CSV table of C-alpha atoms in Angstrom, one decimal:
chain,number,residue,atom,x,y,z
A,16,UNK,CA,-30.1,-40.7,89.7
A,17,UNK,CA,-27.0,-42.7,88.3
A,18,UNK,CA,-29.4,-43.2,85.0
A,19,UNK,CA,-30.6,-39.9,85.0
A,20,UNK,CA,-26.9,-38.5,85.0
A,21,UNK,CA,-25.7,-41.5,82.2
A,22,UNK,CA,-28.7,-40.1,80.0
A,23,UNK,CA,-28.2,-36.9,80.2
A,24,UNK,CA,-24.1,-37.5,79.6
A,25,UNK,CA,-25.3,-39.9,76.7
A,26,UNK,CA,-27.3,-36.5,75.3
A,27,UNK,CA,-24.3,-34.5,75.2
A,28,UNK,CA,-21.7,-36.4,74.0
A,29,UNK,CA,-24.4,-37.3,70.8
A,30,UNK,CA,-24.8,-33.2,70.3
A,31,UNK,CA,-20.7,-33.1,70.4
A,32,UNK,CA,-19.5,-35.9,68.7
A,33,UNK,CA,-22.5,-35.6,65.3
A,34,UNK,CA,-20.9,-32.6,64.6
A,35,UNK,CA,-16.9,-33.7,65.2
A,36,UNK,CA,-17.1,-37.1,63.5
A,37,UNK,CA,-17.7,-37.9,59.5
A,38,UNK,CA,-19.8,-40.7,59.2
A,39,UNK,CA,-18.0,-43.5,57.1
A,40,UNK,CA,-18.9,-43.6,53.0
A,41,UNK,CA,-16.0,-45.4,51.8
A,42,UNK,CA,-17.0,-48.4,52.7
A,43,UNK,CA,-13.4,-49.4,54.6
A,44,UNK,CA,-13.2,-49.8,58.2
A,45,UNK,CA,-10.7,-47.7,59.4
A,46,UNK,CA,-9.0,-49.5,61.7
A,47,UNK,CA,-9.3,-52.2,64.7
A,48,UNK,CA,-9.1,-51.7,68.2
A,49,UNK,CA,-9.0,-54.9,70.9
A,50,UNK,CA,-8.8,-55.1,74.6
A,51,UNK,CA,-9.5,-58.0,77.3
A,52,UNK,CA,-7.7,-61.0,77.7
A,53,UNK,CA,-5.5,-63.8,76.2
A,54,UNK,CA,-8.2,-64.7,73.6
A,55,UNK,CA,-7.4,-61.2,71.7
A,56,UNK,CA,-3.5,-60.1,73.4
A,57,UNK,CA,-1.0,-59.9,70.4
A,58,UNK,CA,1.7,-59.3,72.2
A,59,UNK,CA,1.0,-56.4,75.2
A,60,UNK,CA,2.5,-59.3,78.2
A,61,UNK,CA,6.3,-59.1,76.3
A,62,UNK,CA,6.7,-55.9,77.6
A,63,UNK,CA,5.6,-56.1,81.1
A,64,UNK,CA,7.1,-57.8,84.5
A,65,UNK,CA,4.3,-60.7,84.4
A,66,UNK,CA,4.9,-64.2,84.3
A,67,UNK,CA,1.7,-64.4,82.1
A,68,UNK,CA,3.8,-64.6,78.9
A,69,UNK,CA,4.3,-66.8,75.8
A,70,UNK,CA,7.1,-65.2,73.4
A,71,UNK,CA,8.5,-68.1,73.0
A,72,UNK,CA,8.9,-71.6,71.2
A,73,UNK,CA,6.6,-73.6,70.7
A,74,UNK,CA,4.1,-70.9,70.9
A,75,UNK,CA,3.8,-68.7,67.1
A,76,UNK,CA,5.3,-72.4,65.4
A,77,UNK,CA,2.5,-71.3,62.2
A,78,UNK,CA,2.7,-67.2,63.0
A,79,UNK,CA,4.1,-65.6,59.5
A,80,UNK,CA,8.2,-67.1,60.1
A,81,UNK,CA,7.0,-69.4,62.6
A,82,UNK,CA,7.6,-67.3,65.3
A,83,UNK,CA,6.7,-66.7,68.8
A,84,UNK,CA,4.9,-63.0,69.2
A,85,UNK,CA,3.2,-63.5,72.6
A,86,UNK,CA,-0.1,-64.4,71.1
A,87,UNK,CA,-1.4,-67.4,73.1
A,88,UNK,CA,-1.7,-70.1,70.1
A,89,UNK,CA,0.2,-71.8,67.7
A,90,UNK,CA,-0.4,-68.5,65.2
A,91,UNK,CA,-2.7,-66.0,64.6
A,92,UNK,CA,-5.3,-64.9,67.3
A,93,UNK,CA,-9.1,-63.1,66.5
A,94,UNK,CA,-8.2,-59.9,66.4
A,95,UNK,CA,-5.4,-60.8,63.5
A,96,UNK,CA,-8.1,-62.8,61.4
A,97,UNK,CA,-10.8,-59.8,62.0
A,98,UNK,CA,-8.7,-57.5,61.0
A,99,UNK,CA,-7.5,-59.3,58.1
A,100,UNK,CA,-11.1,-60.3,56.6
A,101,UNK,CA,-12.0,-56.9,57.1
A,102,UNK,CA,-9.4,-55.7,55.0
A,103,UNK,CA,-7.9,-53.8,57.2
A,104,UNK,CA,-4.3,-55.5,57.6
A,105,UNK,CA,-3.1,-59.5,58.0
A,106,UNK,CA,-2.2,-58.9,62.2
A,107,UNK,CA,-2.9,-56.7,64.7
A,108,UNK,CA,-0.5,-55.1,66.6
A,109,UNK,CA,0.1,-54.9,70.6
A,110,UNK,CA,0.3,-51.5,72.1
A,111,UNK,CA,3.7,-51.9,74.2
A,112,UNK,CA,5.1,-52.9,71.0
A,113,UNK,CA,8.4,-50.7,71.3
A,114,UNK,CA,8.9,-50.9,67.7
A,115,UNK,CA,5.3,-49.7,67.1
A,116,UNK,CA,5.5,-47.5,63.8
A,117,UNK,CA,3.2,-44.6,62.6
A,118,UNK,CA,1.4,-46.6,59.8
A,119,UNK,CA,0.1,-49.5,62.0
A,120,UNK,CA,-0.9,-46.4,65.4
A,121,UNK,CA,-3.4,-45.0,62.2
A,122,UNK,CA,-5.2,-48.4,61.6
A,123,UNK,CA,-5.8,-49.8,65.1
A,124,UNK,CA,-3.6,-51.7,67.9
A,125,UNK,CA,-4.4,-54.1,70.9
A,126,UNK,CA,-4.3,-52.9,74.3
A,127,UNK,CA,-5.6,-56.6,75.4
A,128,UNK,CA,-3.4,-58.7,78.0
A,129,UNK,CA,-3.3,-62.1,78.4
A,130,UNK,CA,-4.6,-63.1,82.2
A,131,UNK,CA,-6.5,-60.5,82.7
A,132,UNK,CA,-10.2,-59.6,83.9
A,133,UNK,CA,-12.6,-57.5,84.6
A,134,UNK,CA,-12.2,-58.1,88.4
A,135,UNK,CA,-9.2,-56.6,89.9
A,136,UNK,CA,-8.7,-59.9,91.8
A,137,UNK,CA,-8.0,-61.3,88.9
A,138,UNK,CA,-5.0,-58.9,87.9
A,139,UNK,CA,-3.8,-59.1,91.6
A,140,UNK,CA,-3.6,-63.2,91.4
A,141,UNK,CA,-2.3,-62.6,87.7
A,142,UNK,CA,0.3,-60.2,89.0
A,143,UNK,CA,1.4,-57.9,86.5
A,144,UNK,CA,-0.8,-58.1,83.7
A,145,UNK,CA,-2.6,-54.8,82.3
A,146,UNK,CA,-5.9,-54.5,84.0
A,147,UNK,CA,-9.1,-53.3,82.1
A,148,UNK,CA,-9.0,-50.0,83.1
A,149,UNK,CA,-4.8,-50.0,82.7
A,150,UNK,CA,-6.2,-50.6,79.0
A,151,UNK,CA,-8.4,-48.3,79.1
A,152,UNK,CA,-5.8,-45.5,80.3
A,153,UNK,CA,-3.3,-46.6,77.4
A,154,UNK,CA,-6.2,-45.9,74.6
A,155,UNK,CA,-6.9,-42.6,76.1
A,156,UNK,CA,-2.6,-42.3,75.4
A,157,UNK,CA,-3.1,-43.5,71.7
A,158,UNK,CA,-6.1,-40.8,71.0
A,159,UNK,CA,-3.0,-38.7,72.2
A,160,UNK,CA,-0.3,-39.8,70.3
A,161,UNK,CA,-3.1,-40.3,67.3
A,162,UNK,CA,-4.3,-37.2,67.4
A,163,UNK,CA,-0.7,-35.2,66.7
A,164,UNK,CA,-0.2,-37.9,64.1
A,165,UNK,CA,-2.8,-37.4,61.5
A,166,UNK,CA,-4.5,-34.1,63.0
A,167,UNK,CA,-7.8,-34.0,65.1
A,168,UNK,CA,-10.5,-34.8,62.4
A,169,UNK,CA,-8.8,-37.6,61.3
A,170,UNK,CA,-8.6,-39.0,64.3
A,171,UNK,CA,-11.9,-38.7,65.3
A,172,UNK,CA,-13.0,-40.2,62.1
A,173,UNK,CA,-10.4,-43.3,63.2
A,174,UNK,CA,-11.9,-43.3,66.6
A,175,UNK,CA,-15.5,-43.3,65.8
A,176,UNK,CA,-15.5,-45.1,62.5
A,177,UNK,CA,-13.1,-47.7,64.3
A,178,UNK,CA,-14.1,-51.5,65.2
A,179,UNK,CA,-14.1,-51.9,69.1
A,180,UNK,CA,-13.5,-56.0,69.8
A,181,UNK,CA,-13.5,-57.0,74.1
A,182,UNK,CA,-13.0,-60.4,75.5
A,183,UNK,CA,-13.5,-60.5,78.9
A,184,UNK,CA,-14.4,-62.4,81.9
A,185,UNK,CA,-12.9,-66.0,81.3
A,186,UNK,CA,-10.2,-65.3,83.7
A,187,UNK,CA,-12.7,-63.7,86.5
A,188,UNK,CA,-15.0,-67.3,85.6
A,189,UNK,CA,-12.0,-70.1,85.3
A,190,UNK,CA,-9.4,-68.2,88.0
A,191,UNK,CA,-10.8,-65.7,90.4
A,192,UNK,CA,-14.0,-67.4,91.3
A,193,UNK,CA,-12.4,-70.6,91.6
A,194,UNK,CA,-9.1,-69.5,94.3
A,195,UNK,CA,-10.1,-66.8,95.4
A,196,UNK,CA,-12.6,-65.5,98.5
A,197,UNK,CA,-15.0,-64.5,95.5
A,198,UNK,CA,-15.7,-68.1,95.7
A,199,UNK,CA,-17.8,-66.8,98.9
A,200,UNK,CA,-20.7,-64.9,97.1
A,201,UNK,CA,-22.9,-67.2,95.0
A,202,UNK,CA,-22.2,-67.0,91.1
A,203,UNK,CA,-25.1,-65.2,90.6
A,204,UNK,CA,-24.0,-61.9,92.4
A,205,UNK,CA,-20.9,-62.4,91.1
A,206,UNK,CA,-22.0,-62.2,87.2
A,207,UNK,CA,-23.8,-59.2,87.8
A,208,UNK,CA,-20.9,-57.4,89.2
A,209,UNK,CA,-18.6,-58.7,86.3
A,210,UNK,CA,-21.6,-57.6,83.9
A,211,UNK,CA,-21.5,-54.2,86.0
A,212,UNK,CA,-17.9,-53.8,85.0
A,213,UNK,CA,-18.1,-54.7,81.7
A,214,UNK,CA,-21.0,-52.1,81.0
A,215,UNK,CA,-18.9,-49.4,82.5
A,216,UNK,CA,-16.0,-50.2,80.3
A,217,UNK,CA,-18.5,-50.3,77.2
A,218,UNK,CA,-19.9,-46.7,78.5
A,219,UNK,CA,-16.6,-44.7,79.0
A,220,UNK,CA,-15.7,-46.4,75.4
A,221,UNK,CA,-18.4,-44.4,73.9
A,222,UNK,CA,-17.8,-41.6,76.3
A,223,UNK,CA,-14.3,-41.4,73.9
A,224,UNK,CA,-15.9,-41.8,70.5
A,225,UNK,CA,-16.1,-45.7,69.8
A,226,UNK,CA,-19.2,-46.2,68.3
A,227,UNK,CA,-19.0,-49.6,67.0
A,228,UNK,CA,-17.9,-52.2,69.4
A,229,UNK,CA,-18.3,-56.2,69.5
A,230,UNK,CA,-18.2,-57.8,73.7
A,231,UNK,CA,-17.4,-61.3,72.7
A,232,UNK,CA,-18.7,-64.1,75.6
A,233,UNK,CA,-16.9,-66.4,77.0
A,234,UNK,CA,-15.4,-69.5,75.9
A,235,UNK,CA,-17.3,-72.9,77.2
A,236,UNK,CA,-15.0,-72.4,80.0
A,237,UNK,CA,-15.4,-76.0,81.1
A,238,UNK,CA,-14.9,-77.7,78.1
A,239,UNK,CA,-11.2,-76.2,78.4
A,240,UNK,CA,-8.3,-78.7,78.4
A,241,UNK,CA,-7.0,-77.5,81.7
A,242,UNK,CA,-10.5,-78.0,83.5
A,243,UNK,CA,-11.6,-81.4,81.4
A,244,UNK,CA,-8.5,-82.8,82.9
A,245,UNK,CA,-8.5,-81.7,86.4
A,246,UNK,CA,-11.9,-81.8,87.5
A,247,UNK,CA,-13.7,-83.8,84.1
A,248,UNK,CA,-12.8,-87.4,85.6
A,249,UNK,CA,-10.6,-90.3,83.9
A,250,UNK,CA,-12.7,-89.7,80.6
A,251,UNK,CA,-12.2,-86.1,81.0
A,252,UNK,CA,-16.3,-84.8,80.7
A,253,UNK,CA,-16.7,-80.9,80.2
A,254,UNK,CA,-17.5,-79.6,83.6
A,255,UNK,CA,-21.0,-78.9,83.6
A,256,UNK,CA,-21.0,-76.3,86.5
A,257,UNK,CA,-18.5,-73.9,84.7
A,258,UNK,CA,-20.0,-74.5,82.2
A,259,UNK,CA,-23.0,-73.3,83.6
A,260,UNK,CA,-21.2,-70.4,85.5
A,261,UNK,CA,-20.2,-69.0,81.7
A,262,UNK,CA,-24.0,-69.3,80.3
A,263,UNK,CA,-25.5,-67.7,82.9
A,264,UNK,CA,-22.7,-64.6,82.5
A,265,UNK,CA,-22.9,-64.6,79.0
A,266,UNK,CA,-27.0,-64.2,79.1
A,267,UNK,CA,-26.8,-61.6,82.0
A,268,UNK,CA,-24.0,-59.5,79.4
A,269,UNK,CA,-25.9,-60.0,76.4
A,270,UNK,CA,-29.3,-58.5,78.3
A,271,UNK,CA,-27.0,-55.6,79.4
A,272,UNK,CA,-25.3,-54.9,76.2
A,273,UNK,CA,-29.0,-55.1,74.0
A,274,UNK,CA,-29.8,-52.6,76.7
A,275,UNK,CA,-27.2,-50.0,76.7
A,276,UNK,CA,-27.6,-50.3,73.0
A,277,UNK,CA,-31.5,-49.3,73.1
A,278,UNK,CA,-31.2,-46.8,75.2
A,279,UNK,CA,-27.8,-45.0,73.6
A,280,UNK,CA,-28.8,-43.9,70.2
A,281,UNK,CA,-25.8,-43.8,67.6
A,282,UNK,CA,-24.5,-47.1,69.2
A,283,UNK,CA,-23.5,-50.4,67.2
A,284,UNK,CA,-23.0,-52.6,70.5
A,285,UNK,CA,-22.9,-56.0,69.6
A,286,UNK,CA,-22.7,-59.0,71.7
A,287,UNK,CA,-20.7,-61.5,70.1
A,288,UNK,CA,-21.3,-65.1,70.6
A,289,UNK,CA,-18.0,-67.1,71.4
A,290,UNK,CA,-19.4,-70.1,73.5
A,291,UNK,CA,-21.8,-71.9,71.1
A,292,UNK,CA,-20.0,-71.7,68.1
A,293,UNK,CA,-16.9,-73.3,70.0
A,294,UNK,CA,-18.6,-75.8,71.6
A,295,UNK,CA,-20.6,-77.3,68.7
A,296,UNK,CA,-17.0,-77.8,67.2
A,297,UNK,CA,-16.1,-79.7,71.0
A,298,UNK,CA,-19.1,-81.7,70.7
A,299,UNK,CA,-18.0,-82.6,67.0
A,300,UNK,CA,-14.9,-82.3,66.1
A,301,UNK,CA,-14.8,-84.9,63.5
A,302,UNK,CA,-17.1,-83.3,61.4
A,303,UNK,CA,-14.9,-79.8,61.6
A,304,UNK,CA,-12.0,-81.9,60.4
A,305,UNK,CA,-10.1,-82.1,64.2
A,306,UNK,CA,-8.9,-85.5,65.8
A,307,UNK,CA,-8.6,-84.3,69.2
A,308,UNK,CA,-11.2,-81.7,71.5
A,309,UNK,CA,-9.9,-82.9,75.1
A,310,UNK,CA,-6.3,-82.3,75.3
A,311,UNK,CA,-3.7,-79.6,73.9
A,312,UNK,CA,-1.6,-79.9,71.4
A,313,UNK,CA,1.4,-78.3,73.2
A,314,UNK,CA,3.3,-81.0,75.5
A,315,UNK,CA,0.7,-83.8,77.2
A,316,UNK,CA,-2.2,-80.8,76.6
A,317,UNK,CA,-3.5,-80.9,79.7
A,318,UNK,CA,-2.1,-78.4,82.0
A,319,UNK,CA,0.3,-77.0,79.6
A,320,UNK,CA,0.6,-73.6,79.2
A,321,UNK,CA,2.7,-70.0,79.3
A,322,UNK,CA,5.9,-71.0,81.2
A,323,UNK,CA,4.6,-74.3,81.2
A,324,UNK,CA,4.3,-74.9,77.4
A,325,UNK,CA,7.4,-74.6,76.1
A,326,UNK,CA,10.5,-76.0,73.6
A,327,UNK,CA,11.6,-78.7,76.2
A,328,UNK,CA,7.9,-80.2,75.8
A,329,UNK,CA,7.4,-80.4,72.3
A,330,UNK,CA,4.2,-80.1,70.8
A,331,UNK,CA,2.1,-82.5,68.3
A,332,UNK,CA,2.8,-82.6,64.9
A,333,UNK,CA,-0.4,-81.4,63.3
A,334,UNK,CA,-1.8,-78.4,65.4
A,335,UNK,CA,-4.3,-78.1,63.1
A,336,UNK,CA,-5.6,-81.3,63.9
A,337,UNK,CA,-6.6,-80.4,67.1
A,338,UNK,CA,-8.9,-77.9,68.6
A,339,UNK,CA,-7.0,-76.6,71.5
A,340,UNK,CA,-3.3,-75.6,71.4
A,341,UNK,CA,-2.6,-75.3,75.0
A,342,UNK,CA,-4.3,-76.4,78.4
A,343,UNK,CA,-6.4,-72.9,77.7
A,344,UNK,CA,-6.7,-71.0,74.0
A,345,UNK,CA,-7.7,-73.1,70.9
A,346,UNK,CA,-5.6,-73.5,67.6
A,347,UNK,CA,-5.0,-70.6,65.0
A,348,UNK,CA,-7.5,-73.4,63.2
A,349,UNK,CA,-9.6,-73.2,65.3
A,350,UNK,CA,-9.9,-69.5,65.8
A,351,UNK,CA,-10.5,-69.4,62.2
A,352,UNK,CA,-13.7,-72.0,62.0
A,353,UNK,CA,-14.7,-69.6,64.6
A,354,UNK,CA,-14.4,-66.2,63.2
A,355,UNK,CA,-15.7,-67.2,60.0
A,356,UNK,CA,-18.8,-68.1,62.1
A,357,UNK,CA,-18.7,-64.7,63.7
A,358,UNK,CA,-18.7,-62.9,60.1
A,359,UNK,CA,-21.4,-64.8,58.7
A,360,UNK,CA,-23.8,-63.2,61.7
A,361,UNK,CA,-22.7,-60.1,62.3
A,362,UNK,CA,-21.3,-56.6,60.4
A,363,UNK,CA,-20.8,-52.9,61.4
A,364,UNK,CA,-23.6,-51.3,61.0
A,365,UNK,CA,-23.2,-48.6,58.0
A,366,UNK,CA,-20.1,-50.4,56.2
A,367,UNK,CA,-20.2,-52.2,52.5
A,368,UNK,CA,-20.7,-55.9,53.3
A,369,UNK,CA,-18.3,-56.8,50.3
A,370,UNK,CA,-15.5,-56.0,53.0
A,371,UNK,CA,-16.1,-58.8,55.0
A,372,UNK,CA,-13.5,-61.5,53.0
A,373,UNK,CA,-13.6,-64.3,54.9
A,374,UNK,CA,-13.3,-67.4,52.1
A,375,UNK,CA,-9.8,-65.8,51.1
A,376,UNK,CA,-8.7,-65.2,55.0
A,377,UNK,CA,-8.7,-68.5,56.8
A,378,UNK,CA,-7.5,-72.0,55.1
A,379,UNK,CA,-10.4,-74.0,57.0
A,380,UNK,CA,-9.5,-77.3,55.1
A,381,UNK,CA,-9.4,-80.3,57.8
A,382,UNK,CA,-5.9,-81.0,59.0
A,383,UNK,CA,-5.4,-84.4,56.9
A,384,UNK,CA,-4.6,-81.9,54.3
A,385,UNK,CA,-1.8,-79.5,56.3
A,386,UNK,CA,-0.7,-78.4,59.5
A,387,UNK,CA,-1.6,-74.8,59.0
């Protein structure tokens, strides 16, 4: 019955919005829209009473002025370097940004926050962050605030003509499952209701007009500093099991996603591989340029990070030179190897390739040659 009803919904939103949104022939994404976690927040957790935070020194230390914005690295997260190679504008703006202006509402804002999940356990242990559907609630208040900014049909054209980027489920994985009573139901259950939640989100996207949308997977979730050095022994091994836990998510979302996307006409769902590109640079960092994949570069990089990374610590001197920038979110570096990867496999279906400027975008030279 519950896929009878999302059919039929499916058929009459497609009837509705064909004839309410322009298709895109200029070539130009419109704008960029992110939501999920830490991997993608620019900026939301500033502005809310969570202890989940990082505006501050040495976080942002290679961010345009070398300063700290809230985005968990030492500059510039994914959804600033997407946006950017797609043209669209060098950063990405949070949401909660009180000094938000018009200009930057037209071509796309994050509603992502970092800590949080698609579980709602993880937003209670990560008290105060914006949960998924607090996100979702706060881009139904931008199609608002959009709409008596630049009129109806251009806002539907922004909507639907948009780039939809979500990163989710590394803090239900590395967190909830690992503290909490979750830890009760085997990992298999677990992953489907995470992959339950995810879908939903992707649905009720659509349901508002996104018709192109990227679900990134998960980082290689035990290959983080934090969990190599706590649990990975005195030569500080990847975890195998989270590892594991991460794979088998990632495969169960990436079978969901192909099939909400075959049975949804008019629907560029994409899932984005994270994990393997991020791990083959663990594996080898030497041959990426890095010097060090086991530790952070903020303070002793092993459990450093938010509150606990900060200007009394210090940080190394070449960020670049490593892959990780806290116990938990890789180096603007990094990032970079990593969307360029991303770009090379994937575009929005209907849009002029020649958009895509990734060589210009991201300095990828190895760090012997500068910090940035």
């Amino acid at each position: 019955m519950e896929h009878v009803c999302w059919e039929r919904l499916v058929t009459v939103v497609l009837v509705f919005f064909a004839t309410r949104f322009p298709k895109a022939v200029d070539g130009a994404i419109p704008a960029l829209f992110a939501f999920g976690d830490s991997i993608l927040d620019t900026g939301n957790n500033n502005n809310l009473a969570t202890l989940s935070k990082c505006n501050f020194p040495p976080y942002g230390r290679d961010f345009f002025g070398a300063r700290p914005t809230g985005r968990w690295s030492n500059g510039r997260v994914p959804s600033d370097l997407i946006a950017e190679a797609l043209g669209i504008k060098q950063t990405l703006p949070a949401y909660l940004n009180p000094f938000l202006s018009s200009q930057e509402l037209a071509t796309g804002v994050c509603f992502a926050s970092g800590g949080s999940g698609l579980d709602t356990m993880t937003t209670t242990l990560q008290v105060g962050v914006l949960s998924m559907s607090a996100q979702m609630q706060l881009f139904k208040d931008y199609i608002r605030r959009l709409r008596s900014l630049v009129g109806y049909q251009r806002a539907a054209y922004i909507i639907s003509n948009g780039l939809y980027l979500i990163s989710a489920g590394n803090n239900d994985i590395a967190i909830t499952y690992t503290v909490s009573p979750r830890r009760l139901m085997l990992f298999n259950l677990y992953a489907d209701l995470l992959v339950g939640w995810h879908s939903n989100f992707v649905k009720e996207l659509y349901q508002l007009g996104a018709r192109h949308v990227w679900v990134l997977s998960t980082l290689p979730l035990g290959c983080l500093p934090g969990a190599r050095n706590s649990v990975g022994g005195p030569l500080k091994f990847c975890v195998d099991i989270v590892n594991g836990q991460a794979q088998i998510y990632n495969v169960k979302l990436a079978s969901a996603m192909a099939s909400i996307r075959t049975r949804v006409p008019n629907f560029d769902l994409q899932f984005v591989d994270v994990y393997t590109p991020l791990l083959n640079i663990i594996r080898n960092p030497l041959a990426a340029g890095f010097v060090n994949a086991a530790t952070g570069c903020c303070g002793t990089g092993t459990l450093e990070m938010a509150e606990l990374c900060n200007i009394f610590i210090g940080s190394c001197p070449i960020p670049s030179a490593y892959v990780f920038w806290d116990a938990g979110h890789p180096t603007q570096r990094t990032y970079q190897l990593i969307v360029a990867s991303i770009l090379k496999r994937h575009r929005v279906s209907g849009y002029n390739v020649s958009g895509y400027n990734v060589s210009s975008s991201f300095d990828t030279t190895p760090s012997k040659f500068g910090s940035h």
